[in-house]
Amino acid sequence: MATAVKRKSAKSKKTKLKNFQWVGVNKQGNKMKGKMPAESADAVKQQLLKQGIKPKTVNAELFSFGASKKPIKPIDIAVFLRQLAIMMKAGVPLVQSFDIIGKGHENPSVQDLVMDIKTDVESGNPFADSLRNHPKYFDDLVCDLIHAGEQSGTLEQMLDRIATYKEKTEALKSKIKSAMMYPAAVITVSLAVTAILLIYVVPMFEDLFSNAGADLPALTAMVVSMSENMQANWYIYLGLLIAIVVGYVQLNNKSEKFRDSKDALLLKFPIFGPLIQKAAVARYARTLATTFAAGVPLVDALDSAAGASGNAVYRKAIMKIKEDVTTGLQINLAMISTGVFPNMVNQMVAIGEESGAVDTMLAKVADIYEQEVDDAVDGLSSLIEPFVIVFIGGVVGTIIVAMYLPIFKLGDAF
């Protein structure tokens, strides 16, 4: 029996959706056209007829440039869960919801993923187990919550809660990435502009100065010396830069000690440290609130919260909270003992424990800190912008002034 199920699943997975271009006429006699992913042209025609459109021509696209290689992003998973929650809330059966969402998605990779899940569920597997077959896209937290929803008969509410959690988590990640990428992009552009000026622009002036035979001002001599060094050794600097980037990526991927040290160092940065701290607290509170509301045991919920914190310092602190709670200590006292959570968070959790509404208080904490992250990122962007202009302007302006100083000196001589 198991073999038969596996064969059926494998056969179904071979069926890939194709993109079809169609032309038809609606009930008002107006000509319409568009694209639709489907298994066959007949499936497209049936779908169009259901929509009140009489198909005239349906042709498969011969080429789909890069569509099959488009990766699945975390936001795609968040959207999928939100759509599934909406479908089930509207009374659409689970399997039919997969069909509608999968065939309606623009990304073929998401289509294949949804159809694989649909095939597993149709074969009799629980929804949570079907998601566990794709650990790259669905972590243990999501699978455990789905399992709890299936067991308690509250899958619809659980999907809505998970979708909200994923949306807020991805929004928070996006904010943090934008805050980190902006300075990095500025530094990269500044280095590139400086290198171009030193390698291509300064030598033009250097020839002019050598023909004039006059002594160069100190600033000009320094810039010319930098230009000559850059021209002679640019490949060394480029190789060193590449080695630093590759070395960082390799260490970050393979060394847990390096990642932990990096996370601890980031928390000490004067501007970005508080931002990362607020983001970690927000993730911790949001994850714990979601799991608490779903009825997940506290010890398991803390495991999920530790993994979702996004920072090694907070991950270790949460694991220590788990150990203390296991011995019978109240969660707010365990949080205080770590020394990494703000006093307001500890107090709100204490109030939640006293009132029996820990999940509600944690959700409020998450809302507060997510808003603080939003405000901090907006403020950071406004703060960095003038510094960026001054920095780039200063670098470029210094080189330009250095090149024109000898010209001014020659002009004064005449």
Tab-separated table of C-alpha atoms in Angstrom:
chain	number	residue	atom	x	y	z
A	1	MET	CA	0.000	0.000	0.000
A	2	ALA	CA	2.803	2.364	0.939
A	3	THR	CA	4.542	1.540	-2.345
A	4	ALA	CA	1.408	2.373	-4.302
A	5	VAL	CA	1.106	5.704	-2.562
A	6	LYS	CA	4.745	6.531	-3.302
A	7	ARG	CA	4.302	5.666	-6.978
A	8	LYS	CA	1.211	7.802	-7.207
A	9	SER	CA	3.026	10.687	-5.517
A	10	ALA	CA	6.027	10.395	-7.829
A	11	LYS	CA	3.803	10.272	-10.894
A	12	SER	CA	1.889	13.345	-9.808
A	13	LYS	CA	5.096	15.267	-9.135
A	14	LYS	CA	6.190	14.775	-12.738
A	15	THR	CA	3.255	16.883	-13.898
A	16	LYS	CA	4.581	20.416	-14.317
A	17	LEU	CA	2.498	23.489	-14.924
A	18	LYS	CA	3.105	25.405	-18.147
A	19	ASN	CA	2.309	28.991	-19.022
A	20	PHE	CA	-0.383	29.414	-21.679
A	21	GLN	CA	-1.282	32.547	-23.624
A	22	TRP	CA	-4.981	32.808	-24.370
A	23	VAL	CA	-7.346	35.013	-26.369
A	24	GLY	CA	-11.088	34.980	-25.755
A	25	VAL	CA	-14.349	36.919	-25.677
A	26	ASN	CA	-16.323	37.751	-22.526
A	27	LYS	CA	-20.100	37.817	-22.135
A	28	GLN	CA	-20.243	41.434	-23.314
A	29	GLY	CA	-18.480	40.501	-26.550
A	30	ASN	CA	-15.235	42.256	-25.619
A	31	LYS	CA	-11.965	40.715	-26.710
A	32	MET	CA	-9.692	39.672	-23.844
A	33	LYS	CA	-6.252	38.089	-23.574
A	34	GLY	CA	-3.845	37.007	-20.891
A	35	LYS	CA	-1.603	34.296	-19.453
A	36	MET	CA	-2.481	31.346	-17.229
A	37	PRO	CA	-0.411	28.513	-15.694
A	38	ALA	CA	-2.034	25.094	-16.168
A	39	GLU	CA	-1.294	21.455	-16.914
A	40	SER	CA	-2.828	21.584	-20.398
A	41	ALA	CA	-4.637	23.801	-22.902
A	42	ASP	CA	-7.914	22.026	-22.081
A	43	ALA	CA	-7.501	22.977	-18.413
A	44	VAL	CA	-7.071	26.619	-19.459
A	45	LYS	CA	-10.227	26.478	-21.592
A	46	GLN	CA	-12.239	24.969	-18.741
A	47	GLN	CA	-11.013	27.625	-16.337
A	48	LEU	CA	-11.849	30.426	-18.801
A	49	LEU	CA	-15.357	29.064	-19.339
A	50	LYS	CA	-15.902	29.061	-15.588
A	51	GLN	CA	-14.953	32.744	-15.605
A	52	GLY	CA	-17.464	33.518	-18.356
A	53	ILE	CA	-14.868	33.852	-21.111
A	54	LYS	CA	-15.231	31.984	-24.416
A	55	PRO	CA	-11.702	30.929	-25.483
A	56	LYS	CA	-10.643	31.493	-29.084
A	57	THR	CA	-6.969	30.481	-29.003
A	58	VAL	CA	-4.874	28.875	-26.257
A	59	ASN	CA	-1.161	28.374	-26.956
A	60	ALA	CA	1.662	27.219	-24.695
A	61	GLU	CA	4.555	29.648	-24.309
A	62	LEU	CA	7.608	28.283	-26.106
A	63	PHE	CA	10.094	30.125	-23.902
A	64	SER	CA	10.002	31.154	-20.276
A	65	PHE	CA	13.174	33.140	-19.634
A	66	GLY	CA	14.487	32.216	-16.197
A	67	ALA	CA	10.982	31.548	-14.813
A	68	SER	CA	11.764	27.973	-13.742
A	69	LYS	CA	14.882	29.118	-11.872
A	70	LYS	CA	13.156	31.818	-9.849
A	71	PRO	CA	13.775	30.982	-6.172
A	72	ILE	CA	11.109	30.782	-3.492
A	73	LYS	CA	11.483	33.640	-1.012
A	74	PRO	CA	10.258	33.704	2.601
A	75	ILE	CA	7.688	36.336	1.631
A	76	ASP	CA	6.258	33.848	-0.901
A	77	ILE	CA	5.670	31.393	1.940
A	78	ALA	CA	4.037	34.133	4.037
A	79	VAL	CA	1.713	35.023	1.144
A	80	PHE	CA	0.886	31.336	0.573
A	81	LEU	CA	-0.098	30.880	4.222
A	82	ARG	CA	-2.168	34.080	4.193
A	83	GLN	CA	-4.002	33.008	1.017
A	84	LEU	CA	-4.624	29.577	2.517
A	85	ALA	CA	-6.045	31.173	5.674
A	86	ILE	CA	-8.365	33.377	3.605
A	87	MET	CA	-9.526	30.426	1.467
A	88	MET	CA	-10.339	28.277	4.481
A	89	LYS	CA	-12.082	31.180	6.214
A	90	ALA	CA	-14.253	31.502	3.108
A	91	GLY	CA	-15.186	27.820	3.381
A	92	VAL	CA	-13.038	26.507	0.515
A	93	PRO	CA	-11.816	22.919	1.166
A	94	LEU	CA	-8.095	22.529	1.862
A	95	VAL	CA	-7.219	20.534	-1.274
A	96	GLN	CA	-9.168	22.885	-3.530
A	97	SER	CA	-7.407	25.828	-1.871
A	98	PHE	CA	-4.050	24.336	-2.882
A	99	ASP	CA	-5.312	24.061	-6.450
A	100	ILE	CA	-6.470	27.667	-6.629
A	101	ILE	CA	-3.349	29.126	-4.973
A	102	GLY	CA	-0.875	26.957	-6.897
A	103	LYS	CA	-2.282	27.567	-10.345
A	104	GLY	CA	-2.718	31.261	-9.682
A	105	HIS	CA	0.873	31.957	-8.612
A	106	GLU	CA	3.302	33.631	-11.028
A	107	ASN	CA	6.368	31.767	-9.770
A	108	PRO	CA	6.594	28.220	-11.220
A	109	SER	CA	8.710	27.141	-8.235
A	110	VAL	CA	5.884	28.067	-5.852
A	111	GLN	CA	3.405	26.305	-8.132
A	112	ASP	CA	5.443	23.092	-7.939
A	113	LEU	CA	5.798	23.382	-4.158
A	114	VAL	CA	2.062	23.886	-3.598
A	115	MET	CA	1.164	21.055	-5.969
A	116	ASP	CA	3.605	18.727	-4.188
A	117	ILE	CA	1.917	19.548	-0.866
A	118	LYS	CA	-1.496	19.017	-2.462
A	119	THR	CA	-0.402	15.580	-3.761
A	120	ASP	CA	0.818	14.531	-0.310
A	121	VAL	CA	-2.419	15.653	1.369
A	122	GLU	CA	-4.537	13.904	-1.284
A	123	SER	CA	-2.551	10.729	-0.585
A	124	GLY	CA	-3.830	10.787	2.996
A	125	ASN	CA	-0.908	12.456	4.774
A	126	PRO	CA	-1.647	15.109	7.426
A	127	PHE	CA	-1.057	18.688	6.312
A	128	ALA	CA	1.704	19.197	8.898
A	129	ASP	CA	3.576	16.077	7.733
A	130	SER	CA	3.314	17.264	4.127
A	131	LEU	CA	4.954	20.552	5.124
A	132	ARG	CA	7.723	18.717	6.998
A	133	ASN	CA	8.778	17.237	3.635
A	134	HIS	CA	9.917	20.766	2.689
A	135	PRO	CA	12.059	21.906	5.677
A	136	LYS	CA	13.760	24.553	3.539
A	137	TYR	CA	10.519	26.554	3.421
A	138	PHE	CA	8.573	25.417	6.509
A	139	ASP	CA	10.412	25.368	9.824
A	140	ASP	CA	9.533	23.260	12.861
A	141	LEU	CA	7.546	26.103	14.425
A	142	VAL	CA	5.145	26.378	11.479
A	143	CYS	CA	4.787	22.591	11.203
A	144	ASP	CA	4.158	22.192	14.939
A	145	LEU	CA	1.502	24.920	14.920
A	146	ILE	CA	-0.209	23.390	11.885
A	147	HIS	CA	-0.154	20.017	13.652
A	148	ALA	CA	-1.715	21.583	16.759
A	149	GLY	CA	-4.406	23.182	14.594
A	150	GLU	CA	-5.210	19.881	12.892
A	151	GLN	CA	-5.403	18.039	16.205
A	152	SER	CA	-7.644	20.637	17.854
A	153	GLY	CA	-9.853	21.278	14.817
A	154	THR	CA	-8.797	24.940	14.678
A	155	LEU	CA	-6.699	24.834	11.494
A	156	GLU	CA	-8.420	27.896	10.043
A	157	GLN	CA	-7.614	30.078	13.076
A	158	MET	CA	-4.120	28.607	13.330
A	159	LEU	CA	-3.344	29.424	9.690
A	160	ASP	CA	-4.458	33.011	10.262
A	161	ARG	CA	-2.227	33.257	13.341
A	162	ILE	CA	0.767	31.744	11.506
A	163	ALA	CA	0.243	34.011	8.497
A	164	THR	CA	0.219	37.075	10.759
A	165	TYR	CA	3.362	35.840	12.508
A	166	LYS	CA	5.223	35.239	9.210
A	167	GLU	CA	4.142	38.595	7.753
A	168	LYS	CA	5.320	40.531	10.800
A	169	THR	CA	8.556	38.543	11.004
A	170	GLU	CA	9.395	39.128	7.338
A	171	ALA	CA	8.525	42.830	7.635
A	172	LEU	CA	10.896	43.102	10.594
A	173	LYS	CA	13.684	41.292	8.720
A	174	SER	CA	13.205	43.596	5.744
A	175	LYS	CA	13.532	46.663	7.970
A	176	ILE	CA	16.751	45.383	9.544
A	177	LYS	CA	18.249	44.471	6.167
A	178	SER	CA	17.469	47.902	4.730
A	179	ALA	CA	19.078	49.559	7.756
A	180	MET	CA	22.236	47.446	7.355
A	181	MET	CA	22.473	47.593	3.569
A	182	TYR	CA	22.325	51.372	3.273
A	183	PRO	CA	25.698	52.141	4.929
A	184	ALA	CA	27.283	49.145	3.184
A	185	ALA	CA	26.083	50.408	-0.203
A	186	VAL	CA	27.392	53.906	0.546
A	187	ILE	CA	30.846	52.612	1.482
A	188	THR	CA	30.967	50.416	-1.640
A	189	VAL	CA	29.991	53.297	-3.944
A	190	SER	CA	32.494	55.621	-2.263
A	191	LEU	CA	35.331	53.121	-2.712
A	192	ALA	CA	34.373	52.534	-6.353
A	193	VAL	CA	34.201	56.274	-7.150
A	194	THR	CA	37.538	56.926	-5.414
A	195	ALA	CA	39.222	54.061	-7.281
A	196	ILE	CA	37.907	55.303	-10.658
A	197	LEU	CA	39.140	58.844	-9.963
A	198	LEU	CA	42.572	57.664	-8.841
A	199	ILE	CA	43.082	55.202	-11.703
A	200	TYR	CA	41.569	57.101	-14.663
A	201	VAL	CA	41.121	60.804	-13.836
A	202	VAL	CA	44.160	61.779	-11.754
A	203	PRO	CA	46.704	60.436	-14.337
A	204	MET	CA	45.354	62.937	-16.907
A	205	PHE	CA	46.212	65.807	-14.586
A	206	GLU	CA	49.504	64.167	-13.660
A	207	ASP	CA	50.737	64.428	-17.266
A	208	LEU	CA	49.787	68.100	-17.292
A	209	PHE	CA	51.680	68.764	-14.055
A	210	SER	CA	54.824	66.952	-15.221
A	211	ASN	CA	54.958	69.096	-18.382
A	212	ALA	CA	54.598	72.272	-16.324
A	213	GLY	CA	57.677	71.363	-14.270
A	214	ALA	CA	56.468	73.204	-11.157
A	215	ASP	CA	56.515	71.905	-7.588
A	216	LEU	CA	53.195	70.359	-6.592
A	217	PRO	CA	51.269	71.402	-3.460
A	218	ALA	CA	51.379	68.874	-0.622
A	219	LEU	CA	47.745	67.788	-1.087
A	220	THR	CA	48.215	67.301	-4.830
A	221	ALA	CA	51.457	65.360	-4.316
A	222	MET	CA	49.692	63.059	-1.844
A	223	VAL	CA	46.790	62.364	-4.237
A	224	VAL	CA	49.181	61.771	-7.151
A	225	SER	CA	51.179	59.350	-5.004
A	226	MET	CA	47.970	57.497	-4.095
A	227	SER	CA	47.024	57.373	-7.782
A	228	GLU	CA	50.394	55.908	-8.804
A	229	ASN	CA	50.151	53.321	-6.039
A	230	MET	CA	46.611	52.398	-7.090
A	231	GLN	CA	47.603	52.066	-10.757
A	232	ALA	CA	50.542	49.837	-9.913
A	233	ASN	CA	48.838	47.654	-7.295
A	234	TRP	CA	45.099	47.765	-8.091
A	235	TYR	CA	44.972	44.001	-8.591
A	236	ILE	CA	46.468	43.462	-5.123
A	237	TYR	CA	43.823	45.666	-3.502
A	238	LEU	CA	41.065	43.997	-5.523
A	239	GLY	CA	42.335	40.540	-4.603
A	240	LEU	CA	42.565	41.548	-0.946
A	241	LEU	CA	39.000	42.862	-1.010
A	242	ILE	CA	37.712	39.661	-2.625
A	243	ALA	CA	39.666	37.550	-0.116
A	244	ILE	CA	38.142	39.493	2.799
A	245	VAL	CA	34.601	39.071	1.437
A	246	VAL	CA	35.038	35.372	0.631
A	247	GLY	CA	36.754	34.736	3.970
A	248	TYR	CA	33.950	36.465	5.853
A	249	VAL	CA	31.276	34.456	4.027
A	250	GLN	CA	33.105	31.169	4.642
A	251	LEU	CA	33.670	31.901	8.330
A	252	ASN	CA	30.080	33.044	8.773
A	253	ASN	CA	28.756	29.872	7.159
A	254	LYS	CA	31.057	27.345	8.813
A	255	SER	CA	32.141	28.740	12.180
A	256	GLU	CA	29.546	29.014	14.935
A	257	LYS	CA	32.113	30.682	17.199
A	258	PHE	CA	32.676	33.413	14.589
A	259	ARG	CA	28.915	33.978	14.188
A	260	ASP	CA	28.447	34.195	17.951
A	261	SER	CA	31.314	36.683	18.283
A	262	LYS	CA	29.929	38.753	15.411
A	263	ASP	CA	26.458	38.848	16.991
A	264	ALA	CA	27.895	39.946	20.339
A	265	LEU	CA	29.983	42.649	18.636
A	266	LEU	CA	27.016	43.990	16.662
A	267	LEU	CA	25.084	44.583	19.886
A	268	LYS	CA	27.878	46.920	21.063
A	269	PHE	CA	27.734	49.185	17.997
A	270	PRO	CA	26.529	52.671	19.051
A	271	ILE	CA	23.740	53.038	16.438
A	272	PHE	CA	23.013	49.540	15.160
A	273	GLY	CA	23.333	47.771	18.522
A	274	PRO	CA	20.079	49.120	20.024
A	275	LEU	CA	18.295	48.462	16.725
A	276	ILE	CA	19.395	44.800	16.681
A	277	GLN	CA	18.446	44.446	20.352
A	278	LYS	CA	14.915	45.747	19.714
A	279	ALA	CA	14.532	43.434	16.730
A	280	ALA	CA	15.630	40.396	18.793
A	281	VAL	CA	13.189	41.271	21.601
A	282	ALA	CA	10.386	41.751	19.065
A	283	ARG	CA	11.051	38.349	17.462
A	284	TYR	CA	11.238	36.640	20.842
A	285	ALA	CA	7.963	38.194	22.021
A	286	ARG	CA	6.141	37.587	18.720
A	287	THR	CA	7.196	33.927	18.521
A	288	LEU	CA	6.381	33.237	22.172
A	289	ALA	CA	3.016	35.013	21.885
A	290	THR	CA	2.072	32.976	18.810
A	291	THR	CA	3.073	29.641	20.342
A	292	PHE	CA	1.442	30.456	23.708
A	293	ALA	CA	-1.850	31.338	22.006
A	294	ALA	CA	-1.672	28.082	20.042
A	295	GLY	CA	-1.355	26.029	23.223
A	296	VAL	CA	2.232	24.903	22.622
A	297	PRO	CA	4.005	23.898	25.874
A	298	LEU	CA	6.266	26.615	27.278
A	299	VAL	CA	9.491	24.593	26.960
A	300	ASP	CA	8.821	23.880	23.264
A	301	ALA	CA	7.759	27.493	22.727
A	302	LEU	CA	11.076	28.721	24.150
A	303	ASP	CA	12.953	26.425	21.760
A	304	SER	CA	11.137	28.071	18.839
A	305	ALA	CA	11.705	31.564	20.257
A	306	ALA	CA	15.442	30.901	20.636
A	307	GLY	CA	15.735	29.893	17.005
A	308	ALA	CA	13.729	32.909	15.844
A	309	SER	CA	15.625	35.536	17.885
A	310	GLY	CA	18.217	36.074	15.146
A	311	ASN	CA	21.088	36.817	17.536
A	312	ALA	CA	23.404	34.411	19.364
A	313	VAL	CA	23.406	36.441	22.592
A	314	TYR	CA	19.611	36.298	22.824
A	315	ARG	CA	19.495	32.684	21.661
A	316	LYS	CA	21.745	31.641	24.546
A	317	ALA	CA	19.769	33.814	26.964
A	318	ILE	CA	16.483	32.199	25.887
A	319	MET	CA	17.950	28.718	26.260
A	320	LYS	CA	18.996	29.693	29.805
A	321	ILE	CA	15.405	30.857	30.424
A	322	LYS	CA	14.251	27.433	29.248
A	323	GLU	CA	16.555	25.699	31.755
A	324	ASP	CA	15.354	27.942	34.602
A	325	VAL	CA	11.682	27.506	33.714
A	326	THR	CA	12.149	23.729	33.611
A	327	THR	CA	13.269	23.868	37.257
A	328	GLY	CA	10.090	25.731	38.227
A	329	LEU	CA	11.205	29.386	38.053
A	330	GLN	CA	8.690	31.945	36.736
A	331	ILE	CA	9.442	33.116	33.212
A	332	ASN	CA	9.736	36.806	34.160
A	333	LEU	CA	12.309	35.990	36.875
A	334	ALA	CA	14.208	33.798	34.427
A	335	MET	CA	14.229	36.674	31.936
A	336	ILE	CA	15.538	39.114	34.559
A	337	SER	CA	18.396	36.741	35.443
A	338	THR	CA	19.719	36.828	31.857
A	339	GLY	CA	20.242	40.600	31.997
A	340	VAL	CA	19.543	41.122	28.278
A	341	PHE	CA	15.849	42.016	28.316
A	342	PRO	CA	14.658	45.604	28.996
A	343	ASN	CA	12.919	46.207	32.315
A	344	MET	CA	9.635	47.095	30.593
A	345	VAL	CA	9.533	43.695	28.883
A	346	ASN	CA	10.208	41.877	32.167
A	347	GLN	CA	7.472	43.850	33.937
A	348	MET	CA	4.897	43.237	31.207
A	349	VAL	CA	5.591	39.500	31.241
A	350	ALA	CA	5.266	39.523	35.049
A	351	ILE	CA	1.872	41.242	34.740
A	352	GLY	CA	0.857	38.691	32.128
A	353	GLU	CA	1.769	35.805	34.413
A	354	GLU	CA	-0.193	37.300	37.302
A	355	SER	CA	-3.274	37.925	35.141
A	356	GLY	CA	-3.049	34.675	33.162
A	357	ALA	CA	-2.649	36.531	29.863
A	358	VAL	CA	1.018	36.034	29.012
A	359	ASP	CA	0.305	35.648	25.284
A	360	THR	CA	-1.603	38.957	25.193
A	361	MET	CA	1.157	40.843	27.004
A	362	LEU	CA	3.846	39.312	24.800
A	363	ALA	CA	1.872	40.315	21.694
A	364	LYS	CA	1.754	43.894	23.018
A	365	VAL	CA	5.511	43.798	23.663
A	366	ALA	CA	6.076	42.588	20.092
A	367	ASP	CA	3.864	45.391	18.709
A	368	ILE	CA	5.748	48.020	20.740
A	369	TYR	CA	9.207	46.849	19.730
A	370	GLU	CA	8.289	46.293	16.087
A	371	GLN	CA	7.066	49.889	15.985
A	372	GLU	CA	10.278	51.031	17.666
A	373	VAL	CA	12.296	49.207	15.016
A	374	ASP	CA	10.257	50.929	12.285
A	375	ASP	CA	10.830	54.335	13.879
A	376	ALA	CA	14.531	53.630	14.452
A	377	VAL	CA	15.093	52.581	10.830
A	378	ASP	CA	13.253	55.659	9.525
A	379	GLY	CA	15.265	57.874	11.857
A	380	LEU	CA	18.489	56.129	10.888
A	381	SER	CA	17.819	56.722	7.198
A	382	SER	CA	17.188	60.422	7.852
A	383	LEU	CA	20.335	60.631	9.995
A	384	ILE	CA	22.637	58.803	7.583
A	385	GLU	CA	21.540	60.658	4.435
A	386	PRO	CA	23.299	63.983	5.179
A	387	PHE	CA	26.424	62.129	6.340
A	388	VAL	CA	26.413	60.180	3.084
A	389	ILE	CA	26.281	63.383	1.040
A	390	VAL	CA	29.065	64.980	3.109
A	391	PHE	CA	31.223	61.824	2.979
A	392	ILE	CA	31.021	61.247	-0.776
A	393	GLY	CA	31.229	64.964	-1.467
A	394	GLY	CA	34.280	65.228	0.788
A	395	VAL	CA	36.121	62.361	-0.922
A	396	VAL	CA	35.378	63.525	-4.469
A	397	GLY	CA	35.823	67.192	-3.566
A	398	THR	CA	39.234	66.598	-1.979
A	399	ILE	CA	40.516	64.864	-5.127
A	400	ILE	CA	39.138	67.604	-7.396
A	401	VAL	CA	40.609	70.401	-5.250
A	402	ALA	CA	43.953	68.591	-5.183
A	403	MET	CA	43.987	68.461	-8.984
A	404	TYR	CA	43.106	72.117	-9.438
A	405	LEU	CA	45.471	73.562	-6.826
A	406	PRO	CA	48.528	73.461	-9.181
A	407	ILE	CA	46.442	75.085	-11.932
A	408	PHE	CA	45.519	77.932	-9.585
A	409	LYS	CA	49.207	78.210	-8.596
A	410	LEU	CA	50.258	78.462	-12.238
A	411	GLY	CA	47.582	81.096	-12.832
A	412	ASP	CA	48.893	83.188	-9.968
A	413	ALA	CA	52.412	82.978	-11.440
A	414	PHE	CA	51.193	84.735	-14.578
